[in-house]
Structure formats: structure tokens, C-alpha cells
Amino acid sequence: MLGSAAMRIVVVSAHYPPNFISGGTLQPRRIALELARRGHDIAVYAGWYGEGRAPLESWTDEDQGTTVQWVVTTPWTDWSNDANFDNPAVASHFETVLEDARPDLVHFHSVQSLGGGVVDAATARRIPTVVTMHDFWWSCGRQFLVNRSFRPCSLVVDAGVCDCQSGRRWLLDRNQRLQRALGRVDAVLAPSSIAAAVLAANGVDPERLHVDENGIPADDVLEHASARPRERTSALRFVYTGGADPMKGAHVLAEAVTMLAAEPGWHLAVYGTETVAGPHVEARPAFAPERLDDVLAETDVLLVPSVMRESYSLVTREGLLRRIPVICTDSLGPEEVVRHGVNGLVVPAADAEALADAMRTLVRQPETVDALTRASTDVSVRSLSDQVDGLERRYRGLVSGRTDSGRATPSVRRVLFVAGIDGAPLRYRVRLPAEAIGLLGVESAALHYRDPRLRGQAVGADAVVLYRVPATVQILDLVAELNDRNIPVVFDVDDLIFDPDLAADIPALRILPPAEAELWMEGVRRYRTTLEACDLFVGSTPALCERVFELTGLPAEQFDNGVGIALGQLSDAALARRRGNGPLRIAYLSGTDTHEEDWAYVEPAVIDVLDRHPGTELWLAGKLNPSPAVDQLGRRVRRIPFTPWTDLPSLLRDVDVNLAPLAPGSVFNEAKSAIKWLEAALVETPSIVSPTTPFRAAVDNGINGFLAADLDDWSAALDALVVDHGTRRRVGRRARRDALLRWSPHVQGRRYLAILERAARLR
């Protein structure tokens, strides 16, 4: 009989030791055994993989106080098999397991080949459920966000074009099925913060998403590993432990080793594969997990060349704990503990040349190895005991009826967007929010403010958004009627064009004829009238929100310009090809004719850099009149006409450095969004930007872009990017990651819906 504090828990894992050993299978077993040691009744339900047993054959084993019920899933481990994600036969079998076990809670780990139906079986019985996502299978049919050519694909699946395992339509149908199952679980756990960010960007509800870092057993070997002395040899010793799986990057390492064949002074021990070969390479057989300490005791640098997106990377942390610096790829999980140039080196995934360069650097610079080694112990790794403590608290909260999320049913299910203008702003402020909330099941429509259908659509909505709509008698009457009907009305704008007192700061007014300028100002006054009639303001930048509150006292919410599905997919497609041949290109894409002051501010620094780097071109796009100094560059200047937004990703892909200057001291410029950084980031083109508040919020200086406060900063940043391909690639790849994770359609949808819900509460 169980004690009052003990629980009956079923642990589910697609694979499980000793049948299948990996980081994603060792952790469920460690957790299960520790829970059993603490007195809980633990039953494991695990898929079995191998030859010689019939599909669905099932039997039980005992494992240190736990019962393991195996079910043969060998035929369904192929990602292209629909039963990999929707397996009614296994779901039916699991229902009998639940009927017999009657658990208090089910903790699902990986469920590929078991299918989403096992989750449905538990939630249908209203059993509290927890899902730990050790990888990205719930949104990626190939599990690790890597395409069939073993190249990393888009971190946000909906914003990419990868055909995945069996085609795009198959992927979308698959994910829709899995999202229905996932929508009913109580908690989703991720082994790292970066993995949680990827999951949220792909649509996992952040209210139910929690970081639960993997814990490592605190045994004597691990506690004293960092103190074990390692004798340095004349040759720098590298080690690779990932085996033959191409997801682990063995083929990339093999190519890098070939590039280093003539380099003396190094040795590589390769475990579990013979695909990596060469004069400096020693192939060794795979080893049991308990031998890891002995293996790492004989190395100076650990190689983790994964092309797969890693949610955690246990071996990276175990290497650092033993004072071994790591060369890893930018594959997420390792980067949470490997700091480039401090305790290791980070290189682009699937880039053999970059990996070879990093290895060569350490071979030629033993002092760098020594510095990385000294810093390698500066890593914090969670203990297994602490992890299980946290799981017990979470389990008890769920079993006792306390939910993890406290989710409420949204009151806003139908939204009408009313637009006052067309063009790119309409796309960012109307089309993209509508698309984003549509991912959450919210219906929407968009109409011009003079459309005769406007009233009929508005009175049937749960919220109405007026984007840049000028006041008319009809609009003000409609707002009054919506107020009477208790329907919230929101005003949205992405420029500081509602304050007549700031006329001197508006660039358009300085280039328009007087009559047109006065007409423009009449529009500003009418925007202000509409704004003051609304319940809440939504702006693209902090400056806009602050100004509205100062002027009107209206509650104001910031909603950044973000990533739309179409732009994301166009950018992903452009990214699939190499940059065009030719000299290095610095570009300023101005768009409208209101940016001449911005270009004039930065032009001297750009010309200075071009003079010092004669192999560099300048691309100027849009309506722009540079000074005669630019004409002196002759054929090194390429003028590009106004470009449709659908062609912009392809254009930006052929650019090496993107410029986004804003003339300082302008209140109007401080209200501009960071969209020029965002659009370039999506195709991995690094940007140099002015340090306005929106750009500072987006850009981590030197990491995913460069902030330039004065002309010296502009020159220095341009020099850094022009002379170093590695810096351009590192900054560009990080910019794309940050853009996708912070402003994905799923993230934007939840943010916008929360704003509309606040407006509804105000009403």
C-alpha cells in the first residue's frame, strides 16, 4: 500500500535503456529510478526497437524497483510513417496499461513511434499529464529541425519552406494532429531555456511551458572529475563521441579532418564510427556511459559538431565539468554553457571549413587552449536530486487539482481590422497580426475605412482595431455605436503622426510643397481625433506608447513589428542559396524619399570605409539623392529601384552588410521600429543600426548586429564586418535566430490577443 505522500506514476518514453541509449533516454530512466527510490510506484511504458520481435509484442521487466512494460514499435520508428505520430494500435494498447495501473499522473518523454494517441488516452481519462520535450519532434517531422540534406532548417517551422520528411502538406497535417493532443496536457517541460524559446516560437503555450533542466547524478566520479589530472602531450588531443549518426555531424567532422590532414601537432580519437579517417585519427569502439570519465581523461578538447538542434547536450556539460574546453556548433543546447572564446569555441553547424578553422586555431595556439581550460569549470549543472525535487512538487500540484496555467477561455474570438492606408505598414500592422491571432483560432477580417460593409462587420466583432484611420463623421458615429454595444475599439499606428505639435520633426513635411504639407497635417489632426475616441492604443515602439499616454492618458500597449509567415518563408527560400558572386556589398535600402537626412548623416563614414576597401560596392535602393561624393565612386555604386516586399529577401540575401541609420536628435526617428534590422536578419545579413530604443531592444551589440552611436562607431563596425567573413556569418546567423524566436507568428499572436483581451476588460 502506498504512503500518503507517494504517487502512482506512469513514465512513457519512445526508447529506453538498455534497449536504446542516448541522452534523451538516459534521463527518463534516471528520473524513474530516483522517483522509485523515494517510494513512488513507478511503471515505465517504453518502445522497443530491434529485430526478432513482432510489432506490438509486449512484456515486462523489473529495473531497480520499477516495472518496465515494453511494446515493440520497430516498424514505426521511420519518420515518414504516419504511425510515427498517429499510432492507434499503440494508443489502444496503452489504454489497457492505464486501466490496469490507474496512475495519479503520466509523465511523457519522447513519444515518436508511440504517437500522439498515447497522450490522448491519458487526457481523455482526465489524468494529470506532463510532457518533457527532449527534442523538437512535436513540430518537426524529422525531430531535430534538420532537413533531408542534413542542413539546419528554420527554427520556426511555419516560417520555413522545408519539405521535412514527406512534404509540406504532410508536415502541416501531422503538426495539426499533434497540436490537438498537446493542447490538452497540463504542463510542457523543456530541458533548457533556449529549447523552451524554440518551443514557444513554434506554438507551445507559454503558460504551460516550463524549463526543467536535466539533472546529473552527483556520484563520486562526477564530483571529483574536475580534479582528475590530465597529462598534456606534444600533440593536441581532440575527442568525438557522437558515433556515426549524421545528425551528430560525423560527416562534417570527416570533411574538416581532411582539410587538416597536412597540419601537424594534433590527434583525434573517434568513438563509435569509422566514417572519420585520416593520418591523425584513431577510430575506437563505442563505449558504455559509465566509461565516459575514462574517455574524457585522455583528451584536451571535446568536439560536438552536431548539425541537429540540441535541446540540452549532456556531453557538452560533462566535458566542461571535467575542465575540458569544447568546440561546438551553434546548435542551441551546447551554447547555453559554451561561451565563445571563453571556455570553448562556437562554429556554424554543418560548416566543415569553420570547424577545421577552429581546430587549427587551437592546434597553433596552445596558450588559447590553456585559457579555455582554465575557464571551463565556470559552468553550473543541476543535480538529479534537485530536478526530481522540482518534479515531485509539480506532480503534487497537478494531482491535488492545482493547474499549472490557470488558463481562461478567451473572450475575443472575432476581430475586425479597419485600415486607413495601404502598403507595407498595412502588412505589418494589419495582415500580420490577423495572421498571428488566426494561429490561435481567432477569426478576423480587414476592411478599408470607407468600405460600405464596415458597420455590419464591426457590430458582429468582439474587438475592432482602427489602423491609421482618420476621423470622419461615419467613423466617429461607428465608434460611438461600438461603445454603446460594449465592443472595445483599439487605435494602432506605427509612426508619430498623431501629434500636430511635432510637425517640425516629421521628414515628409520638409519635402512636400506647402499645400500638400498642410493637407498632410490635416491628416495628423484627424488621426488624433480618432485616437482619442478609442479605448486603448497599440504602437510599434515605446516612444509611440509613451507619447500617446502623455497626450491623452489612454492605456497604451506595445506590439512590435514581427515575422509574418509569408516573409519568413520567402526569407527561408532565399537563405537556401549562396550569396551572389561578386565583390562585397554594403547596402542602404531606403524605401521612401523621407530618409535622405538619415543617409546624409552616415554617408561620410560609408565613403571612408569604401575608400579604404576598394574591392567593396555600395548598393543604394529606393528614392534617395546622395551627395556628389557618392558619384565619385563610379561603377562601385549600384542604384536599385523601389523593390516589392516579396523581392526584398532575395535582394537582402545578396547583401553582405545592411545599414539602418537614423539621424540623431529626432523624436520622429526615436519612434521608428527595428524593421530594417528584422528583415535583414531573416536572411542572415548582419546590420549596423543607430542606437534608438527599438534598435537597442533588438540588437545585442557585436552579437546579432552592431549599434553605432557616432561616425567613429559606424566606421569601426563597417571595418569589422568588411574584413572578416567569420564575423559576418556569426552575427548574421545569430540575428536570424533572435528574430525568429522573439517575433515568430506564434509569439506575436499570443501577444496581440493579450492586448485585445485587455481592451475587452477595459470595456
Tab-separated table of N, CA, C and O in Angstrom, residues 610-678:
chain	number	residue	atom	x	y	z
A	610	LEU	N	34.663	52.697	-47.824
A	610	LEU	CA	34.780	52.283	-49.223
A	610	LEU	C	36.121	52.709	-49.809
A	610	LEU	O	36.722	51.982	-50.611
A	611	ASP	N	36.603	53.869	-49.413
A	611	ASP	CA	37.911	54.330	-49.885
A	611	ASP	C	39.025	53.410	-49.391
A	611	ASP	O	39.998	53.154	-50.116
A	612	ARG	N	38.894	52.914	-48.180
A	612	ARG	CA	39.932	52.050	-47.605
A	612	ARG	C	39.798	50.594	-48.021
A	612	ARG	O	40.713	49.802	-47.807
A	613	HIS	N	38.645	50.238	-48.583
A	613	HIS	CA	38.424	48.861	-49.037
A	613	HIS	C	37.942	48.920	-50.485
A	613	HIS	O	36.739	48.812	-50.768
A	614	PRO	N	38.868	49.069	-51.431
A	614	PRO	CA	38.475	49.320	-52.827
A	614	PRO	C	37.735	48.169	-53.496
A	614	PRO	O	37.121	48.370	-54.544
A	615	GLY	N	37.757	46.973	-52.910
A	615	GLY	CA	37.031	45.854	-53.501
A	615	GLY	C	35.591	45.759	-53.055
A	615	GLY	O	34.948	44.707	-53.224
A	616	THR	N	35.057	46.840	-52.513
A	616	THR	CA	33.715	46.826	-51.923
A	616	THR	C	32.770	47.711	-52.721
A	616	THR	O	33.144	48.795	-53.172
A	617	GLU	N	31.516	47.241	-52.886
A	617	GLU	CA	30.487	48.010	-53.585
A	617	GLU	C	29.510	48.639	-52.592
A	617	GLU	O	29.358	48.159	-51.460
A	618	LEU	N	28.814	49.665	-53.070
A	618	LEU	CA	27.729	50.297	-52.320
A	618	LEU	C	26.445	50.137	-53.119
A	618	LEU	O	26.370	50.530	-54.283
A	619	TRP	N	25.425	49.542	-52.484
A	619	TRP	CA	24.109	49.400	-53.109
A	619	TRP	C	23.151	50.373	-52.424
A	619	TRP	O	22.997	50.355	-51.190
A	620	LEU	N	22.486	51.197	-53.221
A	620	LEU	CA	21.510	52.148	-52.708
A	620	LEU	C	20.168	51.845	-53.359
A	620	LEU	O	20.048	51.865	-54.589
A	621	ALA	N	19.172	51.566	-52.545
A	621	ALA	CA	17.860	51.184	-53.063
A	621	ALA	C	16.813	52.206	-52.653
A	621	ALA	O	16.899	52.816	-51.580
A	622	GLY	N	15.820	52.377	-53.505
A	622	GLY	CA	14.720	53.275	-53.194
A	622	GLY	C	14.973	54.687	-53.681
A	622	GLY	O	15.901	54.961	-54.447
A	623	LYS	N	14.139	55.605	-53.214
A	623	LYS	CA	14.221	57.002	-53.641
A	623	LYS	C	15.209	57.735	-52.738
A	623	LYS	O	14.893	58.056	-51.587
A	624	LEU	N	16.401	57.993	-53.255
A	624	LEU	CA	17.448	58.596	-52.433
A	624	LEU	C	18.341	59.456	-53.322
A	624	LEU	O	18.702	59.052	-54.436
A	625	ASN	N	18.703	60.644	-52.820
A	625	ASN	CA	19.595	61.541	-53.543
A	625	ASN	C	20.854	61.762	-52.715
A	625	ASN	O	20.922	62.675	-51.891
A	626	PRO	N	21.880	60.926	-52.915
A	626	PRO	CA	23.117	61.096	-52.145
A	626	PRO	C	23.898	62.311	-52.631
A	626	PRO	O	23.586	62.913	-53.676
A	627	SER	N	24.961	62.647	-51.918
A	627	SER	CA	25.789	63.799	-52.277
A	627	SER	C	26.686	63.459	-53.467
A	627	SER	O	26.862	62.284	-53.817
A	628	PRO	N	27.304	64.462	-54.079
A	628	PRO	CA	28.225	64.196	-55.200
A	628	PRO	C	29.394	63.291	-54.821
A	628	PRO	O	29.987	62.668	-55.704
A	629	ALA	N	29.723	63.201	-53.533
A	629	ALA	CA	30.830	62.336	-53.120
A	629	ALA	C	30.565	60.887	-53.490
A	629	ALA	O	31.498	60.130	-53.786
A	630	VAL	N	29.302	60.492	-53.488
A	630	VAL	CA	28.959	59.122	-53.861
A	630	VAL	C	29.174	58.911	-55.352
A	630	VAL	O	29.634	57.831	-55.784
A	631	ASP	N	28.896	59.927	-56.143
A	631	ASP	CA	29.081	59.799	-57.592
A	631	ASP	C	30.538	59.514	-57.942
A	631	ASP	O	30.829	58.856	-58.954
A	632	GLN	N	31.463	59.983	-57.124
A	632	GLN	CA	32.882	59.775	-57.403
A	632	GLN	C	33.295	58.308	-57.284
A	632	GLN	O	34.373	57.926	-57.742
A	633	LEU	N	32.439	57.487	-56.671
A	633	LEU	CA	32.748	56.066	-56.568
A	633	LEU	C	32.500	55.333	-57.872
A	633	LEU	O	32.883	54.163	-58.025
A	634	GLY	N	31.839	55.983	-58.807
A	634	GLY	CA	31.656	55.438	-60.137
A	634	GLY	C	30.872	54.146	-60.150
A	634	GLY	O	29.794	54.042	-59.557
A	635	ARG	N	31.435	53.133	-60.836
A	635	ARG	CA	30.729	51.872	-61.011
A	635	ARG	C	30.640	51.049	-59.737
A	635	ARG	O	29.971	50.012	-59.724
A	636	ARG	N	31.298	51.484	-58.684
A	636	ARG	CA	31.193	50.766	-57.406
A	636	ARG	C	29.860	51.040	-56.716
A	636	ARG	O	29.564	50.432	-55.690
A	637	VAL	N	29.059	51.951	-57.261
A	637	VAL	CA	27.735	52.253	-56.706
A	637	VAL	C	26.681	51.632	-57.614
A	637	VAL	O	26.680	51.850	-58.832
A	638	ARG	N	25.786	50.887	-57.025
A	638	ARG	CA	24.688	50.283	-57.781
A	638	ARG	C	23.382	50.852	-57.261
A	638	ARG	O	23.083	50.749	-56.063
A	639	ARG	N	22.607	51.446	-58.138
A	639	ARG	CA	21.314	52.008	-57.766
A	639	ARG	C	20.232	50.974	-58.058
A	639	ARG	O	20.162	50.408	-59.154
A	640	ILE	N	19.388	50.743	-57.085
A	640	ILE	CA	18.336	49.730	-57.182
A	640	ILE	C	17.000	50.432	-57.014
A	640	ILE	O	16.788	51.165	-56.039
A	641	PRO	N	16.076	50.238	-57.947
A	641	PRO	CA	14.766	50.901	-57.826
A	641	PRO	C	13.971	50.336	-56.660
A	641	PRO	O	14.352	49.343	-56.035
A	642	PHE	N	12.857	50.992	-56.388
A	642	PHE	CA	11.973	50.528	-55.318
A	642	PHE	C	11.639	49.051	-55.538
A	642	PHE	O	11.269	48.636	-56.637
A	643	THR	N	11.777	48.265	-54.485
A	643	THR	CA	11.653	46.809	-54.589
A	643	THR	C	10.395	46.335	-53.872
A	643	THR	O	10.187	46.660	-52.706
A	644	PRO	N	9.542	45.545	-54.536
A	644	PRO	CA	8.374	44.974	-53.849
A	644	PRO	C	8.820	44.119	-52.661
A	644	PRO	O	9.895	43.497	-52.698
A	645	TRP	N	7.989	44.060	-51.649
A	645	TRP	CA	8.398	43.355	-50.433
A	645	TRP	C	8.646	41.873	-50.699
A	645	TRP	O	9.466	41.245	-50.021
A	646	THR	N	7.980	41.310	-51.691
A	646	THR	CA	8.185	39.896	-51.990
A	646	THR	C	9.572	39.627	-52.561
A	646	THR	O	10.063	38.493	-52.511
A	647	ASP	N	10.211	40.658	-53.140
A	647	ASP	CA	11.568	40.507	-53.678
A	647	ASP	C	12.643	40.923	-52.679
A	647	ASP	O	13.835	40.720	-52.933
A	648	LEU	N	12.232	41.523	-51.580
A	648	LEU	CA	13.200	42.054	-50.628
A	648	LEU	C	14.111	40.978	-50.025
A	648	LEU	O	15.326	41.193	-49.913
A	649	PRO	N	13.601	39.813	-49.621
A	649	PRO	CA	14.507	38.806	-49.055
A	649	PRO	C	15.610	38.393	-50.025
A	649	PRO	O	16.773	38.227	-49.615
A	650	SER	N	15.277	38.234	-51.295
A	650	SER	CA	16.294	37.854	-52.268
A	650	SER	C	17.340	38.947	-52.414
A	650	SER	O	18.546	38.669	-52.523
A	651	LEU	N	16.904	40.198	-52.421
A	651	LEU	CA	17.843	41.318	-52.501
A	651	LEU	C	18.745	41.355	-51.272
A	651	LEU	O	19.979	41.463	-51.391
A	652	LEU	N	18.159	41.254	-50.092
A	652	LEU	CA	18.945	41.306	-48.862
A	652	LEU	C	19.888	40.117	-48.738
A	652	LEU	O	20.945	40.225	-48.106
A	653	ARG	N	19.531	38.983	-49.316
A	653	ARG	CA	20.407	37.813	-49.272
A	653	ARG	C	21.719	38.072	-50.003
A	653	ARG	O	22.770	37.543	-49.622
A	654	ASP	N	21.686	38.916	-51.052
A	654	ASP	CA	22.895	39.212	-51.807
A	654	ASP	C	23.698	40.360	-51.214
A	654	ASP	O	24.724	40.755	-51.774
A	655	VAL	N	23.249	40.879	-50.086
A	655	VAL	CA	23.943	41.961	-49.396
A	655	VAL	C	24.814	41.366	-48.290
A	655	VAL	O	24.403	40.435	-47.603
A	656	ASP	N	26.017	41.900	-48.121
A	656	ASP	CA	26.909	41.422	-47.064
A	656	ASP	C	26.760	42.223	-45.776
A	656	ASP	O	26.914	41.670	-44.688
A	657	VAL	N	26.485	43.508	-45.892
A	657	VAL	CA	26.313	44.371	-44.716
A	657	VAL	C	25.131	45.293	-44.980
A	657	VAL	O	25.103	46.006	-46.001
A	658	ASN	N	24.170	45.308	-44.074
A	658	ASN	CA	22.982	46.146	-44.194
A	658	ASN	C	23.100	47.343	-43.256
A	658	ASN	O	23.486	47.190	-42.087
A	659	LEU	N	22.768	48.524	-43.750
A	659	LEU	CA	22.842	49.746	-42.946
A	659	LEU	C	21.441	50.235	-42.617
A	659	LEU	O	20.574	50.275	-43.488
A	660	ALA	N	21.242	50.629	-41.356
A	660	ALA	CA	19.954	51.194	-40.934
A	660	ALA	C	20.206	52.420	-40.067
A	660	ALA	O	19.984	52.407	-38.853
A	661	PRO	N	20.687	53.520	-40.685
A	661	PRO	CA	20.950	54.737	-39.916
A	661	PRO	C	19.687	55.560	-39.708
A	661	PRO	O	18.795	55.582	-40.550
A	662	LEU	N	19.621	56.228	-38.569
A	662	LEU	CA	18.578	57.212	-38.299
A	662	LEU	C	19.261	58.456	-37.756
A	662	LEU	O	20.056	58.366	-36.799
A	663	ALA	N	19.005	59.586	-38.354
A	663	ALA	CA	19.652	60.825	-37.926
A	663	ALA	C	19.358	61.074	-36.451
A	663	ALA	O	18.199	60.975	-36.016
A	664	PRO	N	20.372	61.385	-35.643
A	664	PRO	CA	20.162	61.567	-34.195
A	664	PRO	C	19.396	62.845	-33.885
A	664	PRO	O	19.328	63.776	-34.692
A	665	GLY	N	18.812	62.860	-32.692
A	665	GLY	CA	18.128	64.055	-32.212
A	665	GLY	C	16.725	64.235	-32.723
A	665	GLY	O	16.112	65.291	-32.494
A	666	SER	N	16.171	63.227	-33.396
A	666	SER	CA	14.828	63.345	-33.961
A	666	SER	C	13.841	62.533	-33.134
A	666	SER	O	13.995	61.316	-32.977
A	667	VAL	N	12.822	63.200	-32.612
A	667	VAL	CA	11.773	62.498	-31.880
A	667	VAL	C	11.055	61.519	-32.811
A	667	VAL	O	10.689	60.411	-32.412
A	668	PHE	N	10.884	61.932	-34.059
A	668	PHE	CA	10.216	61.081	-35.043
A	668	PHE	C	11.006	59.790	-35.262
A	668	PHE	O	10.441	58.696	-35.310
A	669	ASN	N	12.329	59.896	-35.375
A	669	ASN	CA	13.160	58.713	-35.594
A	669	ASN	C	13.172	57.795	-34.379
A	669	ASN	O	13.268	56.569	-34.523
A	670	GLU	N	13.104	58.349	-33.203
A	670	GLU	CA	13.091	57.512	-31.997
A	670	GLU	C	11.845	56.626	-31.950
A	670	GLU	O	11.850	55.577	-31.305
A	671	ALA	N	10.815	57.028	-32.659
A	671	ALA	CA	9.575	56.238	-32.688
A	671	ALA	C	9.568	55.190	-33.792
A	671	ALA	O	8.614	54.421	-33.905
A	672	LYS	N	10.619	55.130	-34.612
A	672	LYS	CA	10.690	54.154	-35.693
A	672	LYS	C	10.968	52.757	-35.129
A	672	LYS	O	11.723	52.591	-34.172
A	673	SER	N	10.399	51.744	-35.780
A	673	SER	CA	10.611	50.368	-35.336
A	673	SER	C	11.942	49.833	-35.859
A	673	SER	O	12.630	50.478	-36.654
A	674	ALA	N	12.266	48.622	-35.452
A	674	ALA	CA	13.522	47.974	-35.851
A	674	ALA	C	13.332	47.087	-37.070
A	674	ALA	O	14.052	46.100	-37.253
A	675	ILE	N	12.397	47.422	-37.929
A	675	ILE	CA	12.029	46.531	-39.020
A	675	ILE	C	13.168	46.317	-40.009
A	675	ILE	O	13.311	45.229	-40.593
A	676	LYS	N	14.019	47.323	-40.218
A	676	LYS	CA	15.114	47.149	-41.174
A	676	LYS	C	16.136	46.135	-40.665
A	676	LYS	O	16.749	45.411	-41.462
A	677	TRP	N	16.342	46.080	-39.376
A	677	TRP	CA	17.198	45.016	-38.823
A	677	TRP	C	16.516	43.663	-38.984
A	677	TRP	O	17.154	42.683	-39.372
A	678	LEU	N	15.231	43.604	-38.686
A	678	LEU	CA	14.495	42.345	-38.710
A	678	LEU	C	14.492	41.723	-40.100
A	678	LEU	O	14.754	40.518	-40.262
